[in-house]
Short mmCIF file of C-alpha atoms and ligand atoms in Angstrom, two decimals:
data_model
loop_
_atom_site.label_atom_id
_atom_site.label_comp_id
_atom_site.label_asym_id
_atom_site.label_seq_id
_atom_site.Cartn_x
_atom_site.Cartn_y
_atom_site.Cartn_z
CA MET A 1 44.47 112.75 75.11
CA SER A 2 46.58 109.61 75.51
CA LEU A 3 46.65 106.88 72.87
CA TYR A 4 45.02 104.66 75.51
CA GLU A 5 41.98 106.95 75.65
CA ARG A 6 41.86 107.47 71.88
CA LEU A 7 41.77 103.71 71.32
CA GLY A 8 38.77 103.29 73.61
CA GLY A 9 40.22 102.94 77.11
CA GLU A 10 39.63 100.05 79.47
CA PRO A 11 36.77 98.25 77.65
CA ALA A 12 38.71 98.17 74.35
CA PHE A 13 41.87 96.97 76.06
CA GLN A 14 40.07 94.26 77.98
CA ALA A 15 39.17 92.66 74.65
CA ALA A 16 42.49 93.43 72.95
CA VAL A 17 44.61 91.82 75.65
CA ASP A 18 43.09 88.41 74.87
CA GLY A 19 44.14 88.80 71.23
CA PHE A 20 47.62 89.94 72.23
CA TYR A 21 48.11 86.99 74.56
CA ARG A 22 46.76 84.56 71.93
CA LEU A 23 49.36 85.86 69.45
CA MET A 24 52.14 85.20 71.95
CA LEU A 25 50.87 81.72 72.92
CA THR A 26 50.67 80.60 69.29
CA ASP A 27 54.00 82.05 68.17
CA ALA A 28 56.59 79.28 68.39
CA ARG A 29 59.34 81.87 68.79
CA VAL A 30 58.04 82.84 72.27
CA SER A 31 55.27 80.42 73.31
CA HIS A 32 57.61 78.21 75.38
CA PHE A 33 58.07 81.07 77.83
CA PHE A 34 54.38 80.72 78.74
CA ASP A 35 54.20 76.95 79.20
CA SER A 36 53.66 76.69 82.90
CA VAL A 37 52.26 80.08 83.83
CA ASP A 38 48.97 80.96 85.44
CA MET A 39 46.91 82.32 82.55
CA ASP A 40 44.73 84.71 84.53
CA GLY A 41 47.75 86.28 86.20
CA GLN A 42 49.52 86.65 82.85
CA ILE A 43 46.54 88.29 81.22
CA ALA A 44 46.27 90.81 84.06
CA LYS A 45 49.97 91.64 83.66
CA GLN A 46 49.74 91.92 79.88
CA LYS A 47 46.81 94.27 80.28
CA ALA A 48 48.77 96.47 82.66
CA PHE A 49 51.65 96.44 80.16
CA LEU A 50 49.43 97.41 77.20
CA THR A 51 47.89 100.14 79.32
CA TYR A 52 51.28 101.45 80.39
CA VAL A 53 52.83 101.61 76.91
CA THR A 54 49.84 103.50 75.51
CA GLY A 55 49.93 106.13 78.23
CA GLY A 56 46.98 104.77 80.19
CA PRO A 57 46.61 104.52 83.95
CA ALA A 58 48.96 101.76 85.00
CA GLU A 59 51.85 101.54 87.36
CA TYR A 60 54.83 99.76 85.82
CA THR A 61 58.31 100.33 87.14
CA GLY A 62 61.70 99.16 85.96
CA LYS A 63 61.88 97.09 89.12
CA ASP A 64 58.58 95.32 88.30
CA MET A 65 59.86 94.62 84.80
CA ARG A 66 63.08 93.16 86.12
CA SER A 67 61.51 90.91 88.72
CA ALA A 68 58.76 89.75 86.33
CA HIS A 69 61.27 88.50 83.75
CA GLU A 70 64.15 87.37 85.93
CA HIS A 71 63.19 83.69 85.86
CA LEU A 72 62.97 83.78 82.05
CA LEU A 73 66.57 84.83 81.56
CA SER A 74 67.76 81.34 82.44
CA LYS A 75 65.33 80.01 79.80
CA GLY A 76 67.14 82.11 77.20
CA LEU A 77 65.07 85.30 77.05
CA ALA A 78 66.92 87.66 74.69
CA ASP A 79 66.54 90.69 72.39
CA GLU A 80 64.92 88.67 69.61
CA HIS A 81 62.04 87.75 71.94
CA VAL A 82 61.45 91.35 72.95
CA ASP A 83 61.27 92.11 69.22
CA VAL A 84 58.52 89.51 68.84
CA VAL A 85 56.57 91.08 71.69
CA ILE A 86 56.88 94.52 70.08
CA GLU A 87 55.74 93.05 66.76
CA HIS A 88 52.57 91.58 68.33
CA LEU A 89 52.03 94.75 70.32
CA GLY A 90 51.98 96.69 67.04
CA ALA A 91 49.52 94.26 65.44
CA THR A 92 47.23 94.47 68.48
CA LEU A 93 47.23 98.27 68.45
CA VAL A 94 46.56 98.39 64.70
CA GLY A 95 43.64 96.08 65.38
CA LEU A 96 42.33 98.66 67.85
CA GLY A 97 42.64 101.42 65.21
CA ALA A 98 46.08 102.88 65.99
CA LYS A 99 47.95 104.85 63.27
CA PRO A 100 51.51 103.93 62.18
CA ASP A 101 52.86 106.97 64.08
CA ASP A 102 51.21 105.77 67.27
CA VAL A 103 52.63 102.29 66.82
CA ALA A 104 56.12 103.71 66.37
CA GLU A 105 55.74 105.79 69.52
CA VAL A 106 54.58 102.79 71.56
CA ALA A 107 57.44 100.71 70.16
CA SER A 108 59.93 103.31 71.33
CA LEU A 109 58.36 103.34 74.80
CA ALA A 110 58.46 99.53 74.92
CA ASN A 111 62.09 99.66 73.80
CA SER A 112 62.87 101.97 76.69
CA VAL A 113 62.20 99.11 79.13
CA ARG A 114 64.14 96.55 77.08
CA ASN A 115 67.16 96.67 79.39
CA ASP A 116 64.96 96.14 82.44
CA ILE A 117 63.28 93.14 80.81
CA LEU A 118 66.60 91.61 79.88
CA GLY A 119 68.17 92.35 83.26
CA ARG A 120 70.94 94.56 81.87
CA MET B 1 24.14 99.48 113.21
CA SER B 2 22.77 101.75 110.49
CA GLN B 3 20.37 103.67 112.76
CA SER B 4 23.28 105.02 114.82
CA LEU B 5 24.88 106.69 111.78
CA ASP B 6 24.63 110.43 111.38
CA PRO B 7 22.89 111.02 108.00
CA ALA B 8 25.22 113.94 107.23
CA GLN B 9 28.06 111.44 107.47
CA ALA B 10 26.40 108.93 105.18
CA ALA B 11 29.55 107.97 103.27
CA THR B 12 31.07 105.70 105.88
CA LEU B 13 32.95 102.44 105.81
CA VAL B 14 31.58 100.06 108.43
CA PHE B 15 33.80 97.23 109.74
CA GLY B 16 31.89 95.33 112.40
CA ASP B 17 31.59 97.89 115.20
CA GLN B 18 34.23 100.22 113.78
CA ARG B 19 33.77 102.88 111.12
CA ILE B 20 35.77 105.21 108.94
CA ASP B 21 33.96 108.33 107.73
CA LEU B 22 34.86 109.32 104.19
CA LEU B 23 35.62 112.93 103.34
CA GLU B 24 33.79 114.67 100.50
CA GLY B 25 35.01 113.29 97.15
CA GLU B 26 37.23 110.66 98.73
CA SER B 27 37.43 107.11 97.32
CA VAL B 28 37.27 104.07 99.61
CA LEU B 29 40.99 103.53 98.97
CA GLU B 30 41.87 107.10 99.95
CA GLY B 31 39.72 106.81 103.06
CA LEU B 32 41.39 103.57 104.12
CA GLU B 33 44.83 105.08 103.62
CA ARG B 34 43.97 108.28 105.50
CA ALA B 35 42.79 106.12 108.41
CA GLY B 36 46.14 104.33 108.43
CA VAL B 37 44.87 101.00 107.04
CA ASP B 38 47.56 99.15 105.09
CA ALA B 39 45.39 98.62 102.00
CA PRO B 40 46.90 97.18 98.81
CA ALA B 41 46.94 99.59 95.88
CA GLY B 42 48.40 99.88 92.41
CA CYS B 43 47.35 101.97 89.42
CA ARG B 44 44.56 103.88 91.23
CA ALA B 45 42.68 104.00 87.97
CA GLY B 46 40.68 100.76 87.86
CA THR B 47 43.13 98.82 85.68
CA CYS B 48 45.35 96.64 87.83
CA CYS B 49 42.71 95.37 90.31
CA LYS B 50 45.26 95.24 93.15
CA CYS B 51 43.07 97.32 95.47
CA MET B 52 40.21 94.80 95.46
CA GLN B 53 38.10 94.78 98.64
CA GLN B 54 34.85 93.04 99.58
CA ALA B 55 31.63 94.49 100.98
CA ASP B 56 27.93 93.68 101.30
CA ASN B 57 26.82 96.63 99.14
CA PRO B 58 29.61 97.93 96.88
CA PRO B 59 28.80 100.74 94.40
CA PRO B 60 28.17 98.99 91.04
CA GLU B 61 30.54 101.28 89.10
CA SER B 62 33.43 100.00 91.23
CA GLN B 63 32.73 96.40 90.11
CA ARG B 64 32.58 96.92 86.35
CA GLN B 65 36.09 95.59 85.63
CA LEU B 66 35.64 92.40 87.64
CA ARG B 67 34.46 88.95 86.63
CA PRO B 68 30.79 88.22 87.29
CA THR B 69 31.65 85.70 90.03
CA LEU B 70 33.70 88.29 91.92
CA ARG B 71 30.93 90.87 91.51
CA ALA B 72 28.41 88.37 92.87
CA GLN B 73 30.56 87.98 96.00
CA GLY B 74 30.72 91.72 96.62
CA PHE B 75 34.29 92.33 95.47
CA PHE B 76 35.01 95.83 94.18
CA LEU B 77 37.90 98.15 93.36
CA ALA B 78 38.51 100.49 96.29
CA CYS B 79 40.12 103.12 94.03
CA GLN B 80 36.93 103.34 91.94
CA ALA B 81 34.43 103.31 94.82
CA TYR B 82 32.70 106.52 95.93
CA PRO B 83 29.86 105.22 98.09
CA LYS B 84 26.86 107.45 98.73
CA GLU B 85 25.65 105.40 101.69
CA PRO B 86 27.25 103.37 104.49
CA LEU B 87 29.38 100.63 102.96
CA TYR B 88 29.38 97.41 104.99
CA MET B 89 32.84 95.94 104.53
CA ALA B 90 33.22 92.14 104.61
CA SER B 91 34.90 90.52 107.57
CA THR B 92 38.44 89.40 106.83
CA GLU B 93 38.23 86.48 109.25
CA PRO B 94 38.23 83.01 107.66
CA PRO B 95 34.98 81.07 108.19
CA ALA B 96 34.89 79.11 111.45
CA PRO B 97 34.72 75.29 111.38
CA ILE B 98 31.33 73.72 112.00
CA SER B 99 30.22 70.16 112.55
CA ALA B 100 28.28 68.16 109.97
CA ARG B 101 26.70 64.71 110.35
CA VAL B 102 26.99 61.98 107.72
CA VAL B 103 23.41 61.18 106.68
CA SER B 104 24.12 58.79 103.81
CA VAL B 105 26.99 57.14 101.99
CA GLU B 106 26.84 55.44 98.62
CA SER B 107 29.37 53.98 96.23
CA LEU B 108 29.21 55.65 92.80
CA SER B 109 32.04 53.70 91.14
CA SER B 110 34.96 51.50 92.17
CA ASP B 111 36.70 54.44 93.85
CA VAL B 112 34.17 57.29 94.17
CA ARG B 113 31.87 57.60 97.16
CA ARG B 114 28.96 60.00 97.60
CA LEU B 115 28.50 61.43 101.07
CA ARG B 116 25.55 63.50 102.19
CA LEU B 117 26.10 65.67 105.24
CA ARG B 118 23.74 67.66 107.42
CA PRO B 119 25.51 70.73 108.80
CA ALA B 120 24.73 71.42 112.47
CA GLN B 121 24.55 75.16 111.74
CA GLN B 122 23.72 77.43 108.86
CA PHE B 123 26.23 76.80 106.06
CA THR B 124 26.14 79.32 103.22
CA TYR B 125 27.47 78.35 99.80
CA ARG B 126 26.93 78.54 96.08
CA PRO B 127 26.69 75.22 94.22
CA GLY B 128 30.09 74.45 92.66
CA GLN B 129 32.05 76.04 95.49
CA TYR B 130 34.08 73.82 97.79
CA LEU B 131 34.45 73.26 101.50
CA ASP B 132 37.39 72.20 103.63
CA VAL B 133 37.30 69.00 105.67
CA LEU B 134 39.37 69.35 108.84
CA HIS B 135 40.93 66.02 109.81
CA SER B 136 41.88 65.22 113.42
CA SER B 137 45.56 65.11 112.35
CA ALA B 138 45.24 68.84 111.46
CA ALA B 139 45.29 67.97 107.75
CA VAL B 140 42.85 70.06 105.71
CA ARG B 141 41.51 68.95 102.30
CA SER B 142 39.03 70.57 99.97
CA TYR B 143 35.95 68.89 98.46
CA SER B 144 33.52 70.38 95.98
CA ILE B 145 29.82 70.69 96.74
CA ALA B 146 27.50 68.97 94.29
CA SER B 147 24.21 69.90 95.99
CA LEU B 148 22.01 73.01 96.04
CA PRO B 149 21.25 74.84 99.31
CA SER B 150 17.57 73.94 98.80
CA ASP B 151 18.47 70.22 99.02
CA GLY B 152 19.15 70.72 102.72
CA LEU B 153 22.06 68.27 102.70
CA LEU B 154 25.61 68.84 101.46
CA GLU B 155 26.60 66.36 98.76
CA LEU B 156 30.27 65.45 98.19
CA HIS B 157 31.88 63.02 95.73
CA VAL B 158 35.13 61.70 97.14
CA ARG B 159 37.61 59.65 95.16
CA ARG B 160 39.72 57.30 97.24
CA ILE B 161 43.40 58.11 96.66
CA GLU B 162 45.82 55.28 97.39
CA GLY B 163 47.46 56.04 100.74
CA GLY B 164 45.36 59.18 100.95
CA LEU B 165 44.81 60.45 104.47
CA VAL B 166 41.58 62.43 104.21
CA SER B 167 40.01 60.66 101.22
CA GLY B 168 40.65 57.38 103.07
CA TYR B 169 39.02 58.76 106.21
CA LEU B 170 35.96 59.94 104.28
CA HIS B 171 35.65 56.50 102.64
CA GLU B 172 35.63 54.79 106.04
CA LEU B 173 33.10 57.10 107.71
CA GLU B 174 29.78 55.58 108.67
CA VAL B 175 26.31 57.09 108.75
CA GLY B 176 25.89 59.09 111.97
CA ALA B 177 29.53 60.17 112.22
CA ASP B 178 30.40 63.85 112.58
CA VAL B 179 32.85 65.70 110.34
CA SER B 180 34.40 69.12 110.86
CA ILE B 181 34.01 71.39 107.83
CA ARG B 182 34.44 75.05 107.00
CA GLY B 183 33.61 77.12 103.93
CA ALA B 184 32.57 77.87 101.40
CA PHE B 185 35.32 78.92 99.01
CA GLY B 186 35.92 79.21 95.29
CA GLN B 187 35.15 81.20 92.18
CA CYS B 188 33.58 78.55 90.01
CA PHE B 189 29.81 78.96 90.30
CA HIS B 190 26.84 80.10 88.22
CA VAL B 191 25.92 83.77 88.07
CA ALA B 192 22.55 84.42 86.46
CA ASP B 193 23.59 87.53 84.51
CA ASP B 194 22.48 86.26 81.09
CA PRO B 195 19.87 83.47 80.92
CA ASP B 196 20.60 82.80 77.23
CA LYS B 197 24.38 82.50 77.36
CA PRO B 198 25.65 79.05 76.34
CA LEU B 199 27.40 77.32 79.25
CA LEU B 200 30.12 74.70 78.84
CA LEU B 201 30.89 72.58 81.91
CA VAL B 202 34.01 70.43 81.64
CA GLY B 203 35.63 68.19 84.21
CA ALA B 204 37.22 64.82 84.75
CA GLY B 205 36.77 62.38 87.62
CA THR B 206 35.21 63.99 90.70
CA GLY B 207 35.37 67.30 88.82
CA LEU B 208 31.82 66.21 88.07
CA ALA B 209 30.73 67.16 91.62
CA PRO B 210 30.97 70.94 91.20
CA LEU B 211 29.70 70.72 87.61
CA LEU B 212 26.56 68.91 88.73
CA GLY B 213 25.96 71.65 91.32
CA ILE B 214 26.52 74.38 88.75
CA ALA B 215 24.25 72.75 86.14
CA ARG B 216 21.40 72.21 88.60
CA ASP B 217 21.82 75.74 89.96
CA ALA B 218 21.65 77.26 86.46
CA LEU B 219 18.49 75.24 85.67
CA ASP B 220 17.00 76.18 89.02
CA GLN B 221 17.61 79.87 88.26
CA GLY B 222 15.79 79.60 84.93
CA HIS B 223 18.73 79.36 82.54
CA ARG B 224 17.42 79.00 78.96
CA GLY B 225 20.66 78.82 76.94
CA ALA B 226 22.38 75.53 76.17
CA ILE B 227 24.17 73.85 79.09
CA ARG B 228 26.72 71.36 77.76
CA LEU B 229 28.32 69.11 80.35
CA VAL B 230 31.44 67.21 79.26
CA HIS B 231 32.56 64.56 81.75
CA GLY B 232 35.89 62.89 81.13
CA GLY B 233 37.59 59.77 82.43
CA LEU B 234 40.27 57.34 81.40
CA GLN B 235 37.80 54.65 80.28
CA PRO B 236 34.01 54.16 80.43
CA ASP B 237 33.90 52.56 83.90
CA ARG B 238 35.54 55.68 85.39
CA LEU B 239 32.52 57.80 84.47
CA TYR B 240 29.94 57.73 87.23
CA LEU B 241 26.41 58.98 87.95
CA ARG B 242 25.50 58.39 84.32
CA ASP B 243 21.85 57.42 84.87
CA GLU B 244 21.23 60.41 87.09
CA LEU B 245 22.78 62.76 84.51
CA ALA B 246 20.82 61.19 81.65
CA GLN B 247 17.62 61.63 83.63
CA LEU B 248 18.40 65.26 84.35
CA ALA B 249 19.02 65.88 80.64
CA GLU B 250 15.70 64.24 79.82
CA THR B 251 13.88 66.59 82.18
CA TRP B 252 15.69 69.68 80.90
CA PRO B 253 16.03 69.90 77.09
CA GLN B 254 18.60 72.71 77.29
CA LEU B 255 20.98 70.35 79.13
CA SER B 256 23.14 67.87 77.19
CA ILE B 257 25.64 65.36 78.62
CA HIS B 258 28.80 64.45 76.70
CA PRO B 259 30.74 61.53 78.21
CA CYS B 260 34.34 61.40 77.02
CA VAL B 261 37.07 58.79 77.48
CA LEU B 262 40.69 58.37 76.45
CA ARG B 263 40.27 54.70 75.54
CA ASP B 264 37.74 51.90 74.96
CA ALA B 265 34.90 54.24 73.96
CA GLY B 266 31.57 52.52 73.43
CA ALA B 267 28.59 53.78 71.45
CA SER B 268 27.68 56.36 74.10
CA GLU B 269 31.10 57.95 74.66
CA ARG B 270 33.37 60.15 72.63
CA GLN B 271 37.00 59.15 72.53
CA GLY B 272 39.74 61.76 72.60
CA ALA B 273 41.55 64.34 74.66
CA LEU B 274 39.08 66.16 76.91
CA ASP B 275 40.15 69.65 75.76
CA GLN B 276 39.68 68.79 72.09
CA VAL B 277 36.29 67.22 72.76
CA ALA B 278 35.26 70.29 74.79
CA VAL B 279 36.17 72.61 71.89
CA GLN B 280 34.15 70.41 69.50
CA VAL B 281 31.16 70.28 71.82
CA ALA B 282 31.11 74.09 72.12
CA GLY B 283 31.31 74.30 68.32
CA SER B 284 30.29 77.56 66.72
CA THR B 285 28.96 78.93 70.03
CA LEU B 286 32.43 78.95 71.63
CA GLY B 287 32.92 82.70 71.20
CA GLU B 288 29.86 83.54 73.34
CA THR B 289 30.17 80.65 75.78
CA ARG B 290 31.03 80.79 79.48
CA ALA B 291 33.12 77.83 80.63
CA PHE B 292 33.38 76.16 84.05
CA LEU B 293 36.42 73.91 84.41
CA CYS B 294 36.88 71.55 87.34
CA GLY B 295 39.20 68.74 88.32
CA ASP B 296 42.88 67.95 88.47
CA SER B 297 44.96 71.13 88.15
CA ASP B 298 47.11 70.06 85.17
CA LEU B 299 44.01 69.14 83.24
CA VAL B 300 42.27 72.39 84.13
CA ARG B 301 45.25 74.37 82.85
CA ILE B 302 45.20 72.47 79.55
CA LEU B 303 41.46 73.04 79.21
CA GLN B 304 41.84 76.72 80.00
CA ARG B 305 44.52 77.19 77.37
CA SER B 306 42.82 75.18 74.64
CA LEU B 307 39.48 76.94 75.05
CA PHE B 308 41.20 80.32 75.14
CA LEU B 309 43.21 79.59 71.99
CA ALA B 310 40.06 78.35 70.27
CA GLY B 311 38.60 81.83 70.84
CA MET B 312 36.89 81.85 74.23
CA SER B 313 37.15 85.12 76.13
CA SER B 314 39.52 84.83 79.13
CA ALA B 315 36.99 86.61 81.33
CA GLU B 316 34.44 83.86 80.65
CA ILE B 317 36.64 80.96 81.71
CA LEU B 318 35.99 80.08 85.36
CA ALA B 319 38.06 77.43 87.08
CA ASP B 320 38.88 75.97 90.49
CA PRO B 321 41.75 73.54 89.88
CA PHE B 322 42.01 70.66 92.39
CA ASP B 323 45.60 71.32 93.42
CA ALA B 324 47.00 68.51 95.53
CA ALA B 325 47.15 69.77 99.10
CA LEU B 326 50.41 70.95 100.59
CA SER B 327 51.09 68.95 103.76
CA PRO B 328 49.73 68.60 106.32
C1 FAD C 401 39.40 73.20 95.20
C2 FAD C 401 39.53 71.70 95.36
C3 FAD C 401 38.42 70.90 95.22
C4 FAD C 401 38.53 69.52 95.36
N1 FAD C 401 37.41 68.75 95.21
C5 FAD C 401 37.50 67.41 95.32
C6 FAD C 401 36.33 66.59 95.18
O1 FAD C 401 35.21 67.08 94.95
N2 FAD C 401 36.47 65.24 95.30
C7 FAD C 401 37.70 64.66 95.55
O2 FAD C 401 37.77 63.42 95.66
N3 FAD C 401 38.82 65.43 95.71
C8 FAD C 401 38.74 66.77 95.61
N4 FAD C 401 39.87 67.55 95.78
C9 FAD C 401 41.14 66.88 96.16
C10 FAD C 401 41.18 66.69 97.68
O3 FAD C 401 41.22 67.94 98.31
C11 FAD C 401 42.42 65.92 98.17
O4 FAD C 401 43.58 66.47 97.62
C12 FAD C 401 42.36 64.44 97.85
O5 FAD C 401 41.19 63.86 98.41
C13 FAD C 401 43.61 63.72 98.39
O6 FAD C 401 43.73 63.96 99.79
P1 FAD C 401 44.23 62.81 100.79
O7 FAD C 401 44.39 63.43 102.13
O8 FAD C 401 43.35 61.64 100.68
O9 FAD C 401 45.63 62.40 100.19
P2 FAD C 401 47.07 62.83 100.74
O10 FAD C 401 47.30 62.12 102.03
O11 FAD C 401 47.16 64.30 100.69
O12 FAD C 401 47.98 62.24 99.60
C14 FAD C 401 48.43 60.89 99.56
C15 FAD C 401 49.28 60.67 98.35
O13 FAD C 401 48.50 60.73 97.16
C16 FAD C 401 48.99 61.73 96.29
N5 FAD C 401 47.82 62.40 95.67
C17 FAD C 401 47.10 63.44 96.16
N6 FAD C 401 46.07 63.76 95.34
C18 FAD C 401 46.16 62.89 94.31
C19 FAD C 401 45.40 62.72 93.13
N7 FAD C 401 44.34 63.50 92.85
N8 FAD C 401 45.76 61.73 92.27
C20 FAD C 401 46.82 60.93 92.53
N9 FAD C 401 47.58 61.07 93.63
C21 FAD C 401 47.27 62.03 94.51
C22 FAD C 401 49.79 62.67 97.14
O14 FAD C 401 50.81 63.32 96.42
C23 FAD C 401 50.36 61.73 98.18
O15 FAD C 401 51.52 61.08 97.71
C24 FAD C 401 39.78 68.94 95.64
C25 FAD C 401 40.90 69.76 95.80
C26 FAD C 401 40.79 71.12 95.68
C27 FAD C 401 42.00 71.98 95.86
#
């Protein structure tokens, strides 16, 4: 059973994605990347991301990751910002009842797309 | 159409006079793809919502992930839909223009005019949605509908924009003139899925038009929960229709009106940024509230963000920002 299913699947993630996005919008280290974006579109993308990194049903390719973040590179998107995302991802999953082992596993999966996010 | 269907082939997608029979255990998405239709798709598991389609009678389990307004319009996820009966797919053609006659015009403030139109043909809409006005120059502009279908007439509130092509035209129109319209569009309308849910309606300027439609529609459908309408403007004389709103609130105790200005507030207005006032007005009910946000697009985005950060669920924030039209 995937972590996604163990944590309650779609209904649990629907609620958790709001909390995840709120953490990002209120964190001064990353909030400026979200200034002018369409909130609904962002939330749908964040939900697909959370679903993907917990082994749930979501399609997320390296190409998607690259094109979704390309325009942020010129705004200074760098490793330290990916770290912040992984930090909030962990907090969100703990809030859903994930164990430390699970969080570490998700962090390593998220890290595996780091180069795509940063266009390397 | 339905009588010509073979009952053994009950799971069928019907598009006008065409049909696609579904195989045993096949989803609508799989059926569309097998028939060679270029249907959008993504996760195939009900998460990404890319495969959204529209029909008259979608299976309810294929609508679970969608907002109530989308469900009410028959949208569903094709990858999650296993119909047991013929599924009548929505036409993908945009609505055709129809003619409407100006029945009355009235000045509501120094720059806002109310027009009432009688459509020459059946015009289907939900209060709070908007219609397009087609100008003879080929310019198309959207205007929100403040009336209810039971009123018979379409009510618009049009603000005159300096140098504005279509708003200027609508301000010059006389009673008896004909206007070309098409519609209706938009996702900001009342869905009666919970009569006790608190509703928060926030808008500035002519953003009041859709909010008035939504408030009256909710009352008409028996809404019992609080309906809080926050109308913003730069200064008190920019707020319009105040007597009519006050009267409506007197008739319906669940409705309250909260006028809000940025400057020169009198005894009956709150002064402050509209988003902050909206959060205060929602108060401790914010977490369970559904919000309807209308007006200028920058303002709507600020409202959306502030209400979300204050704790409102993203799925309960409905908005149709008034984006300035791209030319023509
Ligand atoms: C979904 C939706 C619903 C809408 N509902 C309403 C409504 O109920 N009532 C209403 O009055 N309008 C409404 N609008 C706005 C309306 O569609 C037009 O954009 C507006 O009337 C201006 O059109 P125009 O042809 O008069 O001006 P244009 O000829 O398009 O513009 C003239 C000049 O004014 C500028 N301009 C355009 N809009 C504004 C503005 N709002 N403030 C300042 N400058 C501007 C333009 O950039 C341009 O320089 C809505 C828009 C949308 C997208």
